[in-house]
PDB file of C-alpha atoms (C1' of nucleotides) in Angstrom:
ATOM      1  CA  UNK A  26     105.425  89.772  99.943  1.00 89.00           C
ATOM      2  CA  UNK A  27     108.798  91.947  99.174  1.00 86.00           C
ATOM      3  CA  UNK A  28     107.913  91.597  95.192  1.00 86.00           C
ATOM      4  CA  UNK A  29     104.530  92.657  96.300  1.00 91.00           C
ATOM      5  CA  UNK A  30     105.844  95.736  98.567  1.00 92.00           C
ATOM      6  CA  UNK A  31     108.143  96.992  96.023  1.00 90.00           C
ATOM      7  CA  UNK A  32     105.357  97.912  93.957  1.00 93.00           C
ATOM      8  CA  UNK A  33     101.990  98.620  96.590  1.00 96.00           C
ATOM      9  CA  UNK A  34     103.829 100.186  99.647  1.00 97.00           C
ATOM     10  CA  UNK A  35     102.593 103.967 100.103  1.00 98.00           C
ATOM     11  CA  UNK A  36     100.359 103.592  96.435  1.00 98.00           C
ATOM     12  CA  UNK A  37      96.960 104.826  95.688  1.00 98.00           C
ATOM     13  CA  UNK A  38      95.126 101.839  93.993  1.00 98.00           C
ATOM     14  CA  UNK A  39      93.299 103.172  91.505  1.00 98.00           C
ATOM     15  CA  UNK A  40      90.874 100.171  90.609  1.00 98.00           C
ATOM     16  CA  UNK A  41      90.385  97.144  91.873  1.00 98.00           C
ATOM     17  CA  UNK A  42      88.623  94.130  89.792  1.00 97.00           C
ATOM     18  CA  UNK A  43      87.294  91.128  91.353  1.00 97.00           C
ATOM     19  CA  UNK A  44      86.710  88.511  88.677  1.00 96.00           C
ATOM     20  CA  UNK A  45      85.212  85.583  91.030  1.00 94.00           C
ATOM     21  CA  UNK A  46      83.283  84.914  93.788  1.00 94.00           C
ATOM     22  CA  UNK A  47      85.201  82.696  95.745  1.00 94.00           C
ATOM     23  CA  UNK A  48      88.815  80.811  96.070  1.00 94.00           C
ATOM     24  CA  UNK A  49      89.169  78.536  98.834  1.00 93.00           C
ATOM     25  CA  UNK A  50      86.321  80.568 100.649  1.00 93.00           C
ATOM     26  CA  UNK A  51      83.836  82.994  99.421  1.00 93.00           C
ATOM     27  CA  UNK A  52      86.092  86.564  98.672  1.00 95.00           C
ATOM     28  CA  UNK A  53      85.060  89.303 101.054  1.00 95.00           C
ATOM     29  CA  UNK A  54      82.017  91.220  99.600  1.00 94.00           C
ATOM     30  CA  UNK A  55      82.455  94.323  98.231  1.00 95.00           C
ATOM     31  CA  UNK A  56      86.530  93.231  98.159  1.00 97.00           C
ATOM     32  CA  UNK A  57      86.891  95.535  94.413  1.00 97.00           C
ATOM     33  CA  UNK A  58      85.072  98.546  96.496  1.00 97.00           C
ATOM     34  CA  UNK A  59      87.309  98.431  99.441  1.00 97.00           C
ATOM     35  CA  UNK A  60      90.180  97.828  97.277  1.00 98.00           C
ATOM     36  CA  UNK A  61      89.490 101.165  94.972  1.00 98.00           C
ATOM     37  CA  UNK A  62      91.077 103.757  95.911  1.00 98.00           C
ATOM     38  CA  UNK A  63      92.681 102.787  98.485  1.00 98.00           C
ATOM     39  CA  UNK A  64      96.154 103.466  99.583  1.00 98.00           C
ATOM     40  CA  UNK A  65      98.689 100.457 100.731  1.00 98.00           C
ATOM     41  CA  UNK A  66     100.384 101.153 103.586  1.00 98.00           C
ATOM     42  CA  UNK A  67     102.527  98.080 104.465  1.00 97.00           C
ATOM     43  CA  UNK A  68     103.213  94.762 104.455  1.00 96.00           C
ATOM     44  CA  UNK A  69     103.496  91.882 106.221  1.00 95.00           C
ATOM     45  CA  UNK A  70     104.228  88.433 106.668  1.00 94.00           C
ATOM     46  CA  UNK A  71     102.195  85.576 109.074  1.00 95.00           C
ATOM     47  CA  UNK A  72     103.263  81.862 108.250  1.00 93.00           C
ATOM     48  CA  UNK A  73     102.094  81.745 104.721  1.00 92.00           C
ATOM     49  CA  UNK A  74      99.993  84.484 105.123  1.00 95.00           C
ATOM     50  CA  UNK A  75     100.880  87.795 103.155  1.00 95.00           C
ATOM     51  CA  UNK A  76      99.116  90.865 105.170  1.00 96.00           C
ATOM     52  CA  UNK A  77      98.924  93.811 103.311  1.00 97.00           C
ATOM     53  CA  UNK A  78      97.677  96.940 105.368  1.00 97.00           C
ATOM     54  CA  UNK A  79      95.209  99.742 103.842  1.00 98.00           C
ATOM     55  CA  UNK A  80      94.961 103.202 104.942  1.00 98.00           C
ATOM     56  CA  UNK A  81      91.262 102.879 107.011  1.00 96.00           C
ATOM     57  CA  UNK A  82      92.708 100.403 109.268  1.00 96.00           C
ATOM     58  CA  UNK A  83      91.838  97.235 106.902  1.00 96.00           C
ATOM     59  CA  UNK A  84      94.343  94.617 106.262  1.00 96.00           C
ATOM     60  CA  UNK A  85      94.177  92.137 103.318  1.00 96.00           C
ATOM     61  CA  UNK A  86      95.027  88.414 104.018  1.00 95.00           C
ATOM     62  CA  UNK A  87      96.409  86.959 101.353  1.00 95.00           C
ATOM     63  CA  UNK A  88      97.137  83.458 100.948  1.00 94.00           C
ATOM     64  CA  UNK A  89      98.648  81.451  97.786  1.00 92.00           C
ATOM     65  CA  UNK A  90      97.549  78.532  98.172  1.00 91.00           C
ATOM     66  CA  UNK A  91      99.439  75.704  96.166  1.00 88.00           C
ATOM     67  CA  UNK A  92      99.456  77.186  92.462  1.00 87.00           C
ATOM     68  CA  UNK A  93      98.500  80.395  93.111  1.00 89.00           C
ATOM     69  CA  UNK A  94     101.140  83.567  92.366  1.00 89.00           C
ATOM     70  CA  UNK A  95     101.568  87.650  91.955  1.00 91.00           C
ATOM     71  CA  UNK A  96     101.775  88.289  88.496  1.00 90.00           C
ATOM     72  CA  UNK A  97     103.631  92.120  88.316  1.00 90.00           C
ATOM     73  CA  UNK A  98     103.373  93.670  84.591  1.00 89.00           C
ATOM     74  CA  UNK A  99     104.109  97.342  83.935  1.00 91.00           C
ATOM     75  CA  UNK A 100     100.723  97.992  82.272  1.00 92.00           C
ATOM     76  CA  UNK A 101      98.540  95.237  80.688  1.00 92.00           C
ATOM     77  CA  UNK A 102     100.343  91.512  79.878  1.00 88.00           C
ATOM     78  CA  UNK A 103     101.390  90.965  77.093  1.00 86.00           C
ATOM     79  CA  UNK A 104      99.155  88.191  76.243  1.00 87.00           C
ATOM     80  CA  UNK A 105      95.437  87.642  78.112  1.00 88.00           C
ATOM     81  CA  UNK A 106      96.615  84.994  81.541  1.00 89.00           C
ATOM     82  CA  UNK A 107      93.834  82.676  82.392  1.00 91.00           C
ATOM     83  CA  UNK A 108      93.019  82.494  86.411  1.00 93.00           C
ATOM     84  CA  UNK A 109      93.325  85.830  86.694  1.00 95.00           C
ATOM     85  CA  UNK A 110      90.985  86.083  89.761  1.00 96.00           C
ATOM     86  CA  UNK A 111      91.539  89.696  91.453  1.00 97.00           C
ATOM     87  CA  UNK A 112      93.781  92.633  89.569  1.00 97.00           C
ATOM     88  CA  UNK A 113      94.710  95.792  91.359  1.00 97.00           C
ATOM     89  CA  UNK A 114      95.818  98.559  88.943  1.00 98.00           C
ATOM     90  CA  UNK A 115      98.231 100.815  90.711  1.00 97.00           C
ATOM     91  CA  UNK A 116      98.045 104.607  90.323  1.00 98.00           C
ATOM     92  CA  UNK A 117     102.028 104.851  88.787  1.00 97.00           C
ATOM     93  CA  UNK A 118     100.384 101.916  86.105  1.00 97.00           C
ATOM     94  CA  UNK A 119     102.279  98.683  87.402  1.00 95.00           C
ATOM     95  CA  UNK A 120      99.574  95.783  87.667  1.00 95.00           C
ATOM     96  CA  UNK A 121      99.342  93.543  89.877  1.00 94.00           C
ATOM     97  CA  UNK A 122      97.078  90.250  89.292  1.00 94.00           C
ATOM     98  CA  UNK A 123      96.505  87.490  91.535  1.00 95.00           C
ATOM     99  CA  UNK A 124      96.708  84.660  89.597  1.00 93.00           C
ATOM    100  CA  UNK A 125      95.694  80.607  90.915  1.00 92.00           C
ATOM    101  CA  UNK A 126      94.493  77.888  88.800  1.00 91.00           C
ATOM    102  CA  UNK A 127      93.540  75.588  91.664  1.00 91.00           C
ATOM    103  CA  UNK A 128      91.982  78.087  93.895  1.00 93.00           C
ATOM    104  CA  UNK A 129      93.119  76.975  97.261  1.00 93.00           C
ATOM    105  CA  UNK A 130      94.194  80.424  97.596  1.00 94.00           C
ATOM    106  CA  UNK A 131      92.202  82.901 100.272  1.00 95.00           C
ATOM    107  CA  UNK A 132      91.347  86.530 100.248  1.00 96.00           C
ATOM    108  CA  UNK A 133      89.836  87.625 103.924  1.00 95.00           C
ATOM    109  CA  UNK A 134      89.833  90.983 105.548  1.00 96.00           C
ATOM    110  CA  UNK A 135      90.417  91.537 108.832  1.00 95.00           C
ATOM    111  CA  UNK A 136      90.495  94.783 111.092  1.00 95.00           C
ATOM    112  CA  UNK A 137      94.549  95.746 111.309  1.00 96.00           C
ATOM    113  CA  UNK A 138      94.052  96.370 115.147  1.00 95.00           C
ATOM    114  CA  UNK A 139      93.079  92.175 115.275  1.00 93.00           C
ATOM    115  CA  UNK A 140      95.283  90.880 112.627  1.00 94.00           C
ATOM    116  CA  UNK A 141      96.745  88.273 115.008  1.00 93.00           C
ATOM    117  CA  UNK A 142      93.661  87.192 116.389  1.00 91.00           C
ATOM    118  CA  UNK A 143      91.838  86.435 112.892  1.00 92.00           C
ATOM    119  CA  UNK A 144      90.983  82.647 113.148  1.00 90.00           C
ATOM    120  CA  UNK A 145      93.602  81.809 110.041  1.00 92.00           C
ATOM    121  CA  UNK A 146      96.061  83.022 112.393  1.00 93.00           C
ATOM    122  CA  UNK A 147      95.405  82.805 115.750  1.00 90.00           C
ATOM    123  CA  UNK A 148      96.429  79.108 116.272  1.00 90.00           C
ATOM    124  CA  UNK A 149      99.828  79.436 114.246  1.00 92.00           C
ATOM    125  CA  UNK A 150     103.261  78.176 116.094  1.00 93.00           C
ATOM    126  CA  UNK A 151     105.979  80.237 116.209  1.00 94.00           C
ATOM    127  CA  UNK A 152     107.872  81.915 113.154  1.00 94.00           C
ATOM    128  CA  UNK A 153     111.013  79.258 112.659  1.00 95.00           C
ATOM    129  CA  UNK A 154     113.370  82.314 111.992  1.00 95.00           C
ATOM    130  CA  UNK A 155     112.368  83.872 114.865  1.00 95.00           C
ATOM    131  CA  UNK A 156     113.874  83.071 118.705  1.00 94.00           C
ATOM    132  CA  UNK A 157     110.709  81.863 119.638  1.00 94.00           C
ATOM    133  CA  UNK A 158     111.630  78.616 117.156  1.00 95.00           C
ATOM    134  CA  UNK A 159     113.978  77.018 119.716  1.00 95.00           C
ATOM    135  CA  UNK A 160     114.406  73.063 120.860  1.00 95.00           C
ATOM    136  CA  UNK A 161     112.902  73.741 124.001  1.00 94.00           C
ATOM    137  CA  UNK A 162     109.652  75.189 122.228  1.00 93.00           C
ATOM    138  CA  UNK A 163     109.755  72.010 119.467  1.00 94.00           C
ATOM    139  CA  UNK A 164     110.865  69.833 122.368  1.00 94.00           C
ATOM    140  CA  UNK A 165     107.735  70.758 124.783  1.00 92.00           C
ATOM    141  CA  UNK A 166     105.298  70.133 120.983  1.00 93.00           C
ATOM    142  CA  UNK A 167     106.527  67.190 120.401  1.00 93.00           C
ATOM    143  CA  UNK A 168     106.372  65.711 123.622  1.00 90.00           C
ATOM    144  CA  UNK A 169     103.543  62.637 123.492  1.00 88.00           C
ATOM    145  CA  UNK A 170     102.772  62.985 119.727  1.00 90.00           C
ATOM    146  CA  UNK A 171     102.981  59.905 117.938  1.00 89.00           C
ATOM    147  CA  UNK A 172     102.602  60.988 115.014  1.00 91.00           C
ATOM    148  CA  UNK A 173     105.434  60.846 112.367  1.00 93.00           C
ATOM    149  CA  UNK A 174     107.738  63.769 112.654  1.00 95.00           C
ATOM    150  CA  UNK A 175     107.456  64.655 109.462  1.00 95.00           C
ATOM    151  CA  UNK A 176     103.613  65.086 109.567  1.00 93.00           C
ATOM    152  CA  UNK A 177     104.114  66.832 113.138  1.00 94.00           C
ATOM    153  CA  UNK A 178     106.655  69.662 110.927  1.00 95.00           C
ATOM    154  CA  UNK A 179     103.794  69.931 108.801  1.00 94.00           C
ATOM    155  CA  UNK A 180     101.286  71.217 111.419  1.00 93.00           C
ATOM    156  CA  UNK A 181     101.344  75.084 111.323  1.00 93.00           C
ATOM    157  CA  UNK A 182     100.302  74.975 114.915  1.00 92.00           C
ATOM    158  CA  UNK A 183     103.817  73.327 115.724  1.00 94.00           C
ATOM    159  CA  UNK A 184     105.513  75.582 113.759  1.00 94.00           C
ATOM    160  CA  UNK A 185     104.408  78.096 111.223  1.00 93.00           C
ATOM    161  CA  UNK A 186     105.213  78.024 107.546  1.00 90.00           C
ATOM    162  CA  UNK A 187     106.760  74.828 106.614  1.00 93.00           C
ATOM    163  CA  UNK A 188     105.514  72.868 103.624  1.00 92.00           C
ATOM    164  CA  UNK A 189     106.308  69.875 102.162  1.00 93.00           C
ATOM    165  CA  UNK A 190     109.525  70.262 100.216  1.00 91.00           C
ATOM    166  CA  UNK A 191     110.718  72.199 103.552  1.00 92.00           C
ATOM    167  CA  UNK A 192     109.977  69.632 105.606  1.00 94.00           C
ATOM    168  CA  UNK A 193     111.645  66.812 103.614  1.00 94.00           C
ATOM    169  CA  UNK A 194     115.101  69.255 102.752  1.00 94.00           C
ATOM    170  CA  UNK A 195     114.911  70.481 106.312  1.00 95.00           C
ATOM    171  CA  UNK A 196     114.781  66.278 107.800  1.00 96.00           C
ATOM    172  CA  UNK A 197     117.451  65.361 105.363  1.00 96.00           C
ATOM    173  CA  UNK A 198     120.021  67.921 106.846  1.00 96.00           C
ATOM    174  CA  UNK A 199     119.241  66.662 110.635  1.00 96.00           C
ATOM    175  CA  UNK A 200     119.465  63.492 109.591  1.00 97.00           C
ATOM    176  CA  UNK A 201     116.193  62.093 110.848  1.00 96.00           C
ATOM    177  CA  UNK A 202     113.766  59.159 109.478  1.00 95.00           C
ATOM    178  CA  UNK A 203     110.433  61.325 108.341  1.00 94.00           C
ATOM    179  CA  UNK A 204     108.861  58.800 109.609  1.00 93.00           C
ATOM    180  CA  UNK A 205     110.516  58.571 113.107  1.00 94.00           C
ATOM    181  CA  UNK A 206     107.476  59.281 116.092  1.00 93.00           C
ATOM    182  CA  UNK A 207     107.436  62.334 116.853  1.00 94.00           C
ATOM    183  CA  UNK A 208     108.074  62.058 120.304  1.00 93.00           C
ATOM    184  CA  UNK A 209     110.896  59.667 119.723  1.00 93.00           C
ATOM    185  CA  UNK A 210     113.300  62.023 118.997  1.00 94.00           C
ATOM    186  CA  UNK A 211     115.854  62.706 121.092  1.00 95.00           C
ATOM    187  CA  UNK A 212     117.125  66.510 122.483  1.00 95.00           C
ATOM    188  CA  UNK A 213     119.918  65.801 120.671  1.00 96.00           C
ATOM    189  CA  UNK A 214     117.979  65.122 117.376  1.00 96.00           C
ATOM    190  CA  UNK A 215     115.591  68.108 117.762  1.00 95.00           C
ATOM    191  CA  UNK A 216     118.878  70.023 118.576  1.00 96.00           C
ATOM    192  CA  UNK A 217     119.594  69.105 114.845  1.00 96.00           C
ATOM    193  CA  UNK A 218     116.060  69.745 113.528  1.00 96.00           C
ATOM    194  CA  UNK A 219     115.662  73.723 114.743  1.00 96.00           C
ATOM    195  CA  UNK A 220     119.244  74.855 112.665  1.00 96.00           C
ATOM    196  CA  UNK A 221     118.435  72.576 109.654  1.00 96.00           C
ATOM    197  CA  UNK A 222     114.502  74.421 109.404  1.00 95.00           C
ATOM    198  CA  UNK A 223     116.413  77.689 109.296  1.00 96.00           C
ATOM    199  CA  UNK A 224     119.152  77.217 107.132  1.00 95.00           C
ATOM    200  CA  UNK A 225     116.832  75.501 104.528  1.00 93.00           C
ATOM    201  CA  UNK A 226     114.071  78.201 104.355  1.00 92.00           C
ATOM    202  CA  UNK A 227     117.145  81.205 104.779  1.00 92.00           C
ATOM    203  CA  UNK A 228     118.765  79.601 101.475  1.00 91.00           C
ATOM    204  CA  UNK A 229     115.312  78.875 100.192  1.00 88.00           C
ATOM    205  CA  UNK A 230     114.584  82.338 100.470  1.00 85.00           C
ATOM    206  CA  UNK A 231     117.462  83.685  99.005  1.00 82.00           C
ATOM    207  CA  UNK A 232     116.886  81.671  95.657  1.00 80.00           C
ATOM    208  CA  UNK A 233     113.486  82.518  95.903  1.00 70.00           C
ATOM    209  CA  UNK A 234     114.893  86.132  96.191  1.00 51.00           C
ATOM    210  CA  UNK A 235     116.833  85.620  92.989  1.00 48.00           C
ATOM    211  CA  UNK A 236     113.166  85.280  90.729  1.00 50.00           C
ATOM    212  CA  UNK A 237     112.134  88.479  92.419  1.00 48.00           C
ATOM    213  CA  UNK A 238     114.554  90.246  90.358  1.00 44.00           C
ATOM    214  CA  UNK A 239     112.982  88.832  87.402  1.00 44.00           C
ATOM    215  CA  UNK A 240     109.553  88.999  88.488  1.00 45.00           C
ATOM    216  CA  UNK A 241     108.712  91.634  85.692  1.00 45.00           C
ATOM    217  CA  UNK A 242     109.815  89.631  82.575  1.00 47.00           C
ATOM    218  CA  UNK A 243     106.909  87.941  80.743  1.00 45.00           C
ATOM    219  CA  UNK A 244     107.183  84.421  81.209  1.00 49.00           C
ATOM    220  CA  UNK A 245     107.119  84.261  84.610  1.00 54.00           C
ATOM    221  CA  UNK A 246     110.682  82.740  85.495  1.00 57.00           C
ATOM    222  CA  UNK A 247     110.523  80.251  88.633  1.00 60.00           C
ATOM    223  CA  UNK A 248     112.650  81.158  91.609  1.00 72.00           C
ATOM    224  CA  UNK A 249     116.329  79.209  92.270  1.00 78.00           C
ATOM    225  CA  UNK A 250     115.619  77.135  95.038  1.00 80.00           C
ATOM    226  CA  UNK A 251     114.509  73.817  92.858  1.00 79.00           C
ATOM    227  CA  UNK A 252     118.232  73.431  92.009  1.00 79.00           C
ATOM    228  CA  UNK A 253     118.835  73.124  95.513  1.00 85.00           C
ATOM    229  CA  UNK A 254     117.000  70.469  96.481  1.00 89.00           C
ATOM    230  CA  UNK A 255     119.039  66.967  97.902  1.00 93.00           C
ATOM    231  CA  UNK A 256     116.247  64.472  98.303  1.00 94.00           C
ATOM    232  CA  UNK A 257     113.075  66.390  97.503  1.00 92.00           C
ATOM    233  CA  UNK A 258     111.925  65.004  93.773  1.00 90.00           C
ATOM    234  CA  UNK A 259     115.062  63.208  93.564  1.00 92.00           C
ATOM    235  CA  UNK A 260     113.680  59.629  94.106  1.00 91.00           C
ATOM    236  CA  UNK A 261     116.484  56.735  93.121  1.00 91.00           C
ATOM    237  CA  UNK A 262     119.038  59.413  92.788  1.00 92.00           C
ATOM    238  CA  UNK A 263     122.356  59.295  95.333  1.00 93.00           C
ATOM    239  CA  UNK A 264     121.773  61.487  98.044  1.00 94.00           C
ATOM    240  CA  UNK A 265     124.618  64.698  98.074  1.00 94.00           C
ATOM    241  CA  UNK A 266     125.837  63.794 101.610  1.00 95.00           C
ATOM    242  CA  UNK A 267     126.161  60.090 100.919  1.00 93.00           C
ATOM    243  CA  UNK A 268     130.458  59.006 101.089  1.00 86.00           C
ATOM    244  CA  UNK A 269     131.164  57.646  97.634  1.00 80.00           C
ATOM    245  CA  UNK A 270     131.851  54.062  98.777  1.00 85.00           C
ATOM    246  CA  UNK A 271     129.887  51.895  99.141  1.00 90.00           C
ATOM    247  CA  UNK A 272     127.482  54.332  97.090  1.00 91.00           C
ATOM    248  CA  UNK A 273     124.561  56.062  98.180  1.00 93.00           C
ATOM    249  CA  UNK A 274     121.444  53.232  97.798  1.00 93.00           C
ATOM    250  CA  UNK A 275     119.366  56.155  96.552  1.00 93.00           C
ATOM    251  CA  UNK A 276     116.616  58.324  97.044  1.00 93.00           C
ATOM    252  CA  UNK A 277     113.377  56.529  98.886  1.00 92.00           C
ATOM    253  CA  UNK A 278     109.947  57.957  98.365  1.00 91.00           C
ATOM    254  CA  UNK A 279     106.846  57.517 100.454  1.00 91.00           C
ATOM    255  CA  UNK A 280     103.541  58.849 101.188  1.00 91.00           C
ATOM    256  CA  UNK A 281     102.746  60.669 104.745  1.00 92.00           C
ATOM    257  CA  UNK A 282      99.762  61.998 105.548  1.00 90.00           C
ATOM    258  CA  UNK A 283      98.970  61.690 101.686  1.00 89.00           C
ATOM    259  CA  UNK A 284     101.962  63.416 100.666  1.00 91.00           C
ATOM    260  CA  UNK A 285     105.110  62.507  99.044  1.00 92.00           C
ATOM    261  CA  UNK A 286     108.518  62.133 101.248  1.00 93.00           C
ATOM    262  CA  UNK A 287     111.920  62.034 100.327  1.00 94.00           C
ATOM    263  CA  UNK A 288     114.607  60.306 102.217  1.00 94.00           C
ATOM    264  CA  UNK A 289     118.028  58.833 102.300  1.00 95.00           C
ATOM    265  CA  UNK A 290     117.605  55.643 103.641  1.00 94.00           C
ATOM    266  CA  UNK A 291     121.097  55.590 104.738  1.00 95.00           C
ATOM    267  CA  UNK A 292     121.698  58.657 106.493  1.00 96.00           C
ATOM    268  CA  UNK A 293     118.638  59.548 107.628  1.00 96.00           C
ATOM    269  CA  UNK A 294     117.656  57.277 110.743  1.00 94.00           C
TER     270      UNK A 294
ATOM    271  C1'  DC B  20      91.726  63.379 121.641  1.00 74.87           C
ATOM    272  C1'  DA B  21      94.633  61.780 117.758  1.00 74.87           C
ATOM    273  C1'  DA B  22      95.457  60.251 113.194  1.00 74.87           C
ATOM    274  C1'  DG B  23      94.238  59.245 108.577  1.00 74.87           C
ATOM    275  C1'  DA B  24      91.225  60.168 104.576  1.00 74.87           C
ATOM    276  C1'  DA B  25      88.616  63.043 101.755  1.00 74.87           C
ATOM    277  C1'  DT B  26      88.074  67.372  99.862  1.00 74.87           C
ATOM    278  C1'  DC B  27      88.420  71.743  97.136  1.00 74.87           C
ATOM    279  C1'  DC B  28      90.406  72.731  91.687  1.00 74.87           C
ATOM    280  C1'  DT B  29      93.185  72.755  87.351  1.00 74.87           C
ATOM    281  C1'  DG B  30      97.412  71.696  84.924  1.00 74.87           C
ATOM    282  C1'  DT B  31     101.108  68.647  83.639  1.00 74.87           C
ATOM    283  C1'  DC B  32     103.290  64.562  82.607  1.00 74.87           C
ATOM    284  C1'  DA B  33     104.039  59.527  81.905  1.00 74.87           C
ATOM    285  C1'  DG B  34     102.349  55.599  79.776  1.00 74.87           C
ATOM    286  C1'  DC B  35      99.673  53.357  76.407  1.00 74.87           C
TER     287       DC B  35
ATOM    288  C1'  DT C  24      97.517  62.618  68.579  1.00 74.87           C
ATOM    289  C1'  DG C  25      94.536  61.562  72.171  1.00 74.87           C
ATOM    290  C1'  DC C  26      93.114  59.321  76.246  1.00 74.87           C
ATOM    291  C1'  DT C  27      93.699  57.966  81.258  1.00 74.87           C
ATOM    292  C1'  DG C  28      95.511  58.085  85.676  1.00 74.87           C
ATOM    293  C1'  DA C  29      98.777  59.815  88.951  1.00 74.87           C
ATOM    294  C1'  DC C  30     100.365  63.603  91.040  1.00 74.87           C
ATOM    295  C1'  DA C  31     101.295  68.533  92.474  1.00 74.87           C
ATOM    296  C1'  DG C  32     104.574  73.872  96.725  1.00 74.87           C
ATOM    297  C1'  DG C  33      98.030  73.574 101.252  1.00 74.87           C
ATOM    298  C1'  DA C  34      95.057  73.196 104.960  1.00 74.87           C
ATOM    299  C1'  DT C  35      90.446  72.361 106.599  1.00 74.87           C
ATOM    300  C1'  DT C  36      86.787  69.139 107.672  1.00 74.87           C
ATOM    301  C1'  DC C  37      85.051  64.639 108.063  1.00 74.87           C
ATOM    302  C1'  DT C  38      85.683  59.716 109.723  1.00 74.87           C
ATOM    303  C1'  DT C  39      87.572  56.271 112.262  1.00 74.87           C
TER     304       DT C  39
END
DNA sequence: CAAGAATCCTGTCAGC
DNA sequence: TGCTGACAGGATTCTT
């Protein structure tokens, strides 16, 4: 969203091209019309929503899906990019594509009076780097759920804007089983789970925040935050927290909810 | 109701 | 080199 604002806040869009009729769901019609012309007057941020506010009181919902990414040229790229599904060319001459091979990305429009009440967003728990992100509040949603806490951190009703690496970093550093019952935890342990959340996605954000600088070079350059990972893609490798002796037993992966977990089998209980 | 599975789609990588 | 299968940063909808 910042990568996206640096370039869109207070611009004219001069054309809009919508090469597709759908991503996830069907694109809004007449998307490239409302687009054109337009001018961009903020941004915002929902979850894993990007909102991005036109003059006319329309806001654009943006959502990346898995594979799906801003690619910011000054002018035309140098090469053609396949998946280029909707490109916005800005009146200074930056251009701005979205780009997602899979296509579980999303494209709605929603009046900017009602953003919050949209049905993508109206059921989302609380922002985890806001106050509202507290024990008590994880406490009082995880109170009878049996299902694994990791799948439970997962739910954007429970809390809004965690995926899957997050999930598995954030576990690691409270030092709780993924697959633990929810409700099993103790105040103590969700005590641990509400400061490890935040301190993952803050550094996660500031790697991330690293490729934003970069955003413009040609190749696309990934943000930091992989090199930070302790357990997430790092099956049978020793853990970072592990003490050296006797050492770490590695690693452990595991499917949840069809998705992959990492663990420490040793620290995390 | 809750929980797990299937689903949408393409790209990449490991193994043969 | 080419083929096959597993798997991937998500989230809804269907089934059990």
């Amino acid at each position: 969203m910042r990568g996206l604002a640096v370039r869109l806040e207070g611009r004219l869009i001069r054309h809009a091209q919508v090469h597709r009729p759908a991503l996830r769901w069907a694109l809004p019609p007449g998307l490239d019309r409302r687009l054109t012309a337009a001018r961009v007057t903020g941004f915002r941020r929902r979850a894993k929503y990007i909102l991005m506010r036109l003059d006319g009181n329309d806001t654009v919902l943006l959502h990346l899906g898995m594979s799906g990414r801003m690619a910011i040229t000054e002018g035309p790229p140098p090469a053609p990019v396949a998946h280029e599904h909707i490109v916005l060319h800005v009146e200074d001459g930056w251009r701005i594509a979205l780009v997602d091979p899979r296509r579980f990305g999303s494209v709605h429009l929603v009046g900017t009076a009602a953003e919050d009440e949209h049905h993508l967003l109206r059921h989302l728990g609380p922002e985890p780097l806001s106050d509202r992100f507290d024990a008590a509040a994880l406490a009082a949603s995880l109170a009878g759920r049996r299902t694994p806490v990791k799948v439970a951190l997962l739910d954007q009703r429970i809390v809004a804007g965690l995926g899957n690496i997050y999930v598995c970093e954030a576990l690691y550093r409270a030092r709780i089983d993924p697959r633990r019952a929810a409700a099993s935890l103790s105040a103590a342990e969700i005590a641990r789970v509400v400061p490890a959340v935040q301190t993952v996605l803050s550094e996660a954000i500031a790697a991330g925040g690293s490729s934003l600088r970069d955003y413009v070079q040609p190749n696309g350059e990934l943000g930091m935050f992989q090199h930070a990972w302790q357990v997430y893609g790092r099956e049978g490798q020793p853990c970072p927290d592990c003490p050296g002796a006797p050492p770490c037993p590695g690693v452990v992966r595991f499917t949840q909810a069809g998705r992959s977990s990492f663990a420490c089998p040793r620290l995390q209980t």
